């Protein structure tokens, strides 16, 4: 047993259907994320990162340690932002106000977010983050990168690695991105923003 453990999903594996299938969750969480956890634990001894948090590792490490820690951090934020049973809700309160302030409207934000996710070449992530002043920004991060490396607070992410959607959507990444809004738990995103 290593320092890091595979996160438990806050919903049943089939709860996100039809947006994300039970089969995709099984591979994505049960195989991909599990492998990153096992790999990172195997690399920690003698690395100087034995007592570091995931965020500290992501901001300071390189190579395999960075790649595996980054993927764990990214996936924990990703899997932790969904709500079982598609509900198609929208943000409320201070988060909704910040989205309107920084993007013009929720619809304009969604359009820009999806475009940046669809346009990211290769594997990676599209993120909504807040800077130190609370301004919201959308970034594209390749491979295992995370906005914390830029001094940002990550709030919402869509995974655009093919393993996140290929079983359900094949090569239709834009369709996958458009569907994900149905299962976002905006209470979680708002809590991240306000913390």
Tab-separated table of C-alpha atoms in Angstrom:
chain	number	residue	atom	x	y	z
A	1	UNK	CA	0.000	0.000	0.000
A	2	UNK	CA	1.493	3.318	-1.046
A	3	UNK	CA	0.970	6.835	0.152
A	4	UNK	CA	-1.651	7.662	-2.480
A	5	UNK	CA	-4.846	5.673	-2.943
A	6	UNK	CA	-7.339	5.362	-5.759
A	7	UNK	CA	-10.172	7.795	-5.056
A	8	UNK	CA	-13.604	6.330	-4.466
A	9	UNK	CA	-16.193	7.572	-6.948
A	10	UNK	CA	-18.954	9.663	-5.305
A	11	UNK	CA	-21.563	7.903	-7.488
A	12	UNK	CA	-22.239	4.450	-8.914
A	13	UNK	CA	-20.249	3.534	-12.078
A	14	UNK	CA	-23.443	3.584	-14.164
A	15	UNK	CA	-24.798	6.832	-12.674
A	16	UNK	CA	-23.414	9.070	-15.438
A	17	UNK	CA	-25.079	7.161	-18.287
A	18	UNK	CA	-25.806	7.922	-21.078
A	19	UNK	CA	-23.244	10.770	-20.979
A	20	UNK	CA	-20.414	8.504	-19.768
A	21	UNK	CA	-20.978	4.757	-19.838
A	22	UNK	CA	-20.290	2.333	-17.022
A	23	UNK	CA	-17.744	0.676	-19.341
A	24	UNK	CA	-15.844	3.939	-19.831
A	25	UNK	CA	-15.870	4.607	-16.070
A	26	UNK	CA	-14.542	1.092	-15.511
A	27	UNK	CA	-11.582	1.635	-17.812
A	28	UNK	CA	-10.980	5.313	-17.061
A	29	UNK	CA	-11.222	5.159	-13.266
A	30	UNK	CA	-10.572	1.480	-12.615
A	31	UNK	CA	-7.638	1.022	-15.009
A	32	UNK	CA	-6.136	4.371	-16.090
A	33	UNK	CA	-6.379	6.273	-12.798
A	34	UNK	CA	-5.502	3.161	-10.803
A	35	UNK	CA	-2.331	2.754	-12.882
A	36	UNK	CA	-1.285	6.375	-12.249
A	37	UNK	CA	-1.718	5.855	-8.496
A	38	UNK	CA	0.306	2.632	-8.527
A	39	UNK	CA	3.001	4.187	-10.724
A	40	UNK	CA	3.389	7.259	-8.520
A	41	UNK	CA	3.587	5.173	-5.350
A	42	UNK	CA	6.305	3.098	-6.990
A	43	UNK	CA	8.337	6.196	-7.842
A	44	UNK	CA	8.174	7.997	-4.493
A	45	UNK	CA	10.894	6.226	-2.477
A	46	UNK	CA	14.072	8.300	-2.588
A	47	UNK	CA	12.478	10.957	-4.772
A	48	UNK	CA	12.358	13.726	-2.174
A	49	UNK	CA	8.563	13.860	-2.610
A	50	UNK	CA	7.664	11.174	-0.068
A	51	UNK	CA	5.836	13.663	2.192
A	52	UNK	CA	4.597	16.090	-0.483
A	53	UNK	CA	0.985	16.694	-1.464
A	54	UNK	CA	-0.148	16.054	-5.031
A	55	UNK	CA	-0.200	19.814	-5.693
A	56	UNK	CA	3.355	20.207	-4.403
A	57	UNK	CA	4.560	17.331	-6.554
A	58	UNK	CA	2.825	18.727	-9.651
A	59	UNK	CA	4.401	22.151	-9.116
A	60	UNK	CA	7.945	20.885	-8.462
A	61	UNK	CA	8.521	17.468	-10.052
A	62	UNK	CA	9.536	16.465	-13.566
A	63	UNK	CA	9.394	13.318	-15.672
A	64	UNK	CA	7.454	10.269	-14.560
A	65	UNK	CA	6.730	11.585	-11.082
A	66	UNK	CA	5.158	14.745	-12.524
A	67	UNK	CA	3.205	12.829	-15.177
A	68	UNK	CA	1.651	10.376	-12.732
A	69	UNK	CA	0.974	12.942	-9.987
A	70	UNK	CA	-0.521	15.337	-12.531
A	71	UNK	CA	-2.830	12.680	-13.869
A	72	UNK	CA	-3.979	11.742	-10.363
A	73	UNK	CA	-4.696	15.370	-9.465
A	74	UNK	CA	-6.457	16.008	-12.768
A	75	UNK	CA	-8.586	12.882	-12.540
A	76	UNK	CA	-9.558	13.468	-8.904
A	77	UNK	CA	-10.857	16.923	-9.861
A	78	UNK	CA	-12.517	15.472	-12.989
A	79	UNK	CA	-14.298	12.526	-11.361
A	80	UNK	CA	-15.202	14.632	-8.319
A	81	UNK	CA	-17.114	17.237	-10.327
A	82	UNK	CA	-19.901	15.010	-11.670
A	83	UNK	CA	-23.314	14.305	-10.249
A	84	UNK	CA	-25.103	11.005	-10.710
A	85	UNK	CA	-28.063	11.202	-13.089
A	86	UNK	CA	-27.883	13.855	-15.810
A	87	UNK	CA	-29.546	17.050	-14.585
A	88	UNK	CA	-28.474	19.857	-16.941
A	89	UNK	CA	-28.155	22.456	-14.179
A	90	UNK	CA	-26.381	25.801	-14.309
A	91	UNK	CA	-24.087	27.609	-11.870
A	92	UNK	CA	-25.632	29.921	-9.290
A	93	UNK	CA	-24.485	32.588	-6.846
A	94	UNK	CA	-21.009	34.100	-6.935
A	95	UNK	CA	-19.769	31.576	-9.503
A	96	UNK	CA	-22.588	32.426	-11.926
A	97	UNK	CA	-21.858	36.128	-11.431
A	98	UNK	CA	-18.142	35.593	-12.126
A	99	UNK	CA	-18.884	33.592	-15.288
A	100	UNK	CA	-21.175	36.350	-16.581
A	101	UNK	CA	-18.622	39.022	-15.644
A	102	UNK	CA	-15.664	37.293	-17.315
A	103	UNK	CA	-17.315	35.628	-20.332
A	104	UNK	CA	-20.476	37.662	-20.961
A	105	UNK	CA	-22.905	34.810	-20.262
A	106	UNK	CA	-23.017	31.155	-19.280
A	107	UNK	CA	-23.751	30.174	-22.897
A	108	UNK	CA	-20.769	32.196	-24.157
A	109	UNK	CA	-18.560	30.521	-21.545
A	110	UNK	CA	-19.754	27.033	-22.538
A	111	UNK	CA	-19.128	27.787	-26.221
A	112	UNK	CA	-15.561	29.007	-25.588
A	113	UNK	CA	-14.825	26.119	-23.220
A	114	UNK	CA	-16.029	23.515	-25.729
A	115	UNK	CA	-14.112	25.164	-28.582
A	116	UNK	CA	-10.875	25.121	-26.604
A	117	UNK	CA	-11.458	21.495	-25.637
A	118	UNK	CA	-12.174	20.470	-29.227
A	119	UNK	CA	-9.186	22.424	-30.581
A	120	UNK	CA	-6.580	21.014	-28.169
A	121	UNK	CA	-4.226	18.970	-30.313
A	122	UNK	CA	-3.408	15.532	-28.975
A	123	UNK	CA	-4.037	14.597	-25.361
A	124	UNK	CA	-4.788	16.886	-22.467
A	125	UNK	CA	-7.362	18.875	-20.578
A	126	UNK	CA	-9.398	22.064	-20.874
A	127	UNK	CA	-9.833	23.940	-17.586
A	128	UNK	CA	-11.837	26.700	-15.985
A	129	UNK	CA	-9.667	28.239	-13.266
A	130	UNK	CA	-9.545	31.320	-11.086
A	131	UNK	CA	-6.536	33.587	-10.704
A	132	UNK	CA	-5.477	35.101	-7.369
A	133	UNK	CA	-7.969	37.954	-7.856
A	134	UNK	CA	-10.895	35.614	-8.616
A	135	UNK	CA	-10.922	36.307	-12.367
A	136	UNK	CA	-11.933	33.243	-14.356
A	137	UNK	CA	-9.788	31.952	-17.201
A	138	UNK	CA	-9.971	29.011	-19.605
A	139	UNK	CA	-6.707	27.199	-20.313
A	140	UNK	CA	-5.665	24.251	-22.414
A	141	UNK	CA	-3.209	21.952	-20.644
A	142	UNK	CA	-1.390	19.206	-22.514
A	143	UNK	CA	-0.782	15.700	-21.210
A	144	UNK	CA	-0.650	15.771	-17.365
A	145	UNK	CA	-0.305	19.541	-16.879
A	146	UNK	CA	-2.554	21.334	-14.378
A	147	UNK	CA	-3.377	25.043	-13.911
A	148	UNK	CA	-1.779	24.999	-10.424
A	149	UNK	CA	1.536	25.111	-12.286
A	150	UNK	CA	0.508	28.583	-13.519
A	151	UNK	CA	-0.537	29.786	-10.063
A	152	UNK	CA	-4.230	29.258	-10.843
A	153	UNK	CA	-6.952	27.517	-8.835
A	154	UNK	CA	-8.522	24.733	-10.965
A	155	UNK	CA	-12.328	24.634	-10.809
A	156	UNK	CA	-13.728	22.587	-13.718
A	157	UNK	CA	-12.092	20.328	-16.273
A	158	UNK	CA	-12.993	18.240	-19.295
A	159	UNK	CA	-10.603	15.402	-20.095
A	160	UNK	CA	-9.802	15.277	-23.809
A	161	UNK	CA	-7.556	12.220	-23.722
A	162	UNK	CA	-9.168	9.679	-26.042
A	163	UNK	CA	-9.614	7.132	-23.247
A	164	UNK	CA	-12.116	9.528	-21.632
A	165	UNK	CA	-14.601	9.281	-24.485
A	166	UNK	CA	-13.587	6.862	-27.240
A	167	UNK	CA	-15.728	3.895	-26.185
A	168	UNK	CA	-18.837	6.118	-26.094
A	169	UNK	CA	-18.180	8.715	-28.797
A	170	UNK	CA	-15.385	7.264	-30.972
A	171	UNK	CA	-13.717	10.252	-32.688
A	172	UNK	CA	-16.552	12.702	-31.907
A	173	UNK	CA	-14.755	14.727	-29.231
A	174	UNK	CA	-17.040	17.800	-29.693
A	175	UNK	CA	-20.141	15.666	-29.031
A	176	UNK	CA	-18.566	14.334	-25.848
A	177	UNK	CA	-17.681	17.842	-24.656
A	178	UNK	CA	-21.207	19.116	-25.361
A	179	UNK	CA	-22.761	16.225	-23.414
A	180	UNK	CA	-20.672	16.678	-20.253
A	181	UNK	CA	-22.596	19.796	-19.148
A	182	UNK	CA	-25.517	17.508	-18.259
A	183	UNK	CA	-23.601	15.893	-15.381
A	184	UNK	CA	-21.649	18.797	-13.853
A	185	UNK	CA	-22.309	19.300	-10.141
A	186	UNK	CA	-22.163	23.094	-10.002
A	187	UNK	CA	-22.264	23.033	-6.200
A	188	UNK	CA	-18.844	21.339	-6.264
A	189	UNK	CA	-17.470	23.881	-8.748
A	190	UNK	CA	-18.835	26.788	-6.693
A	191	UNK	CA	-17.273	25.364	-3.500
A	192	UNK	CA	-13.910	25.130	-5.276
A	193	UNK	CA	-14.278	28.742	-6.411
A	194	UNK	CA	-15.189	30.030	-2.966
A	195	UNK	CA	-12.590	28.049	-1.001
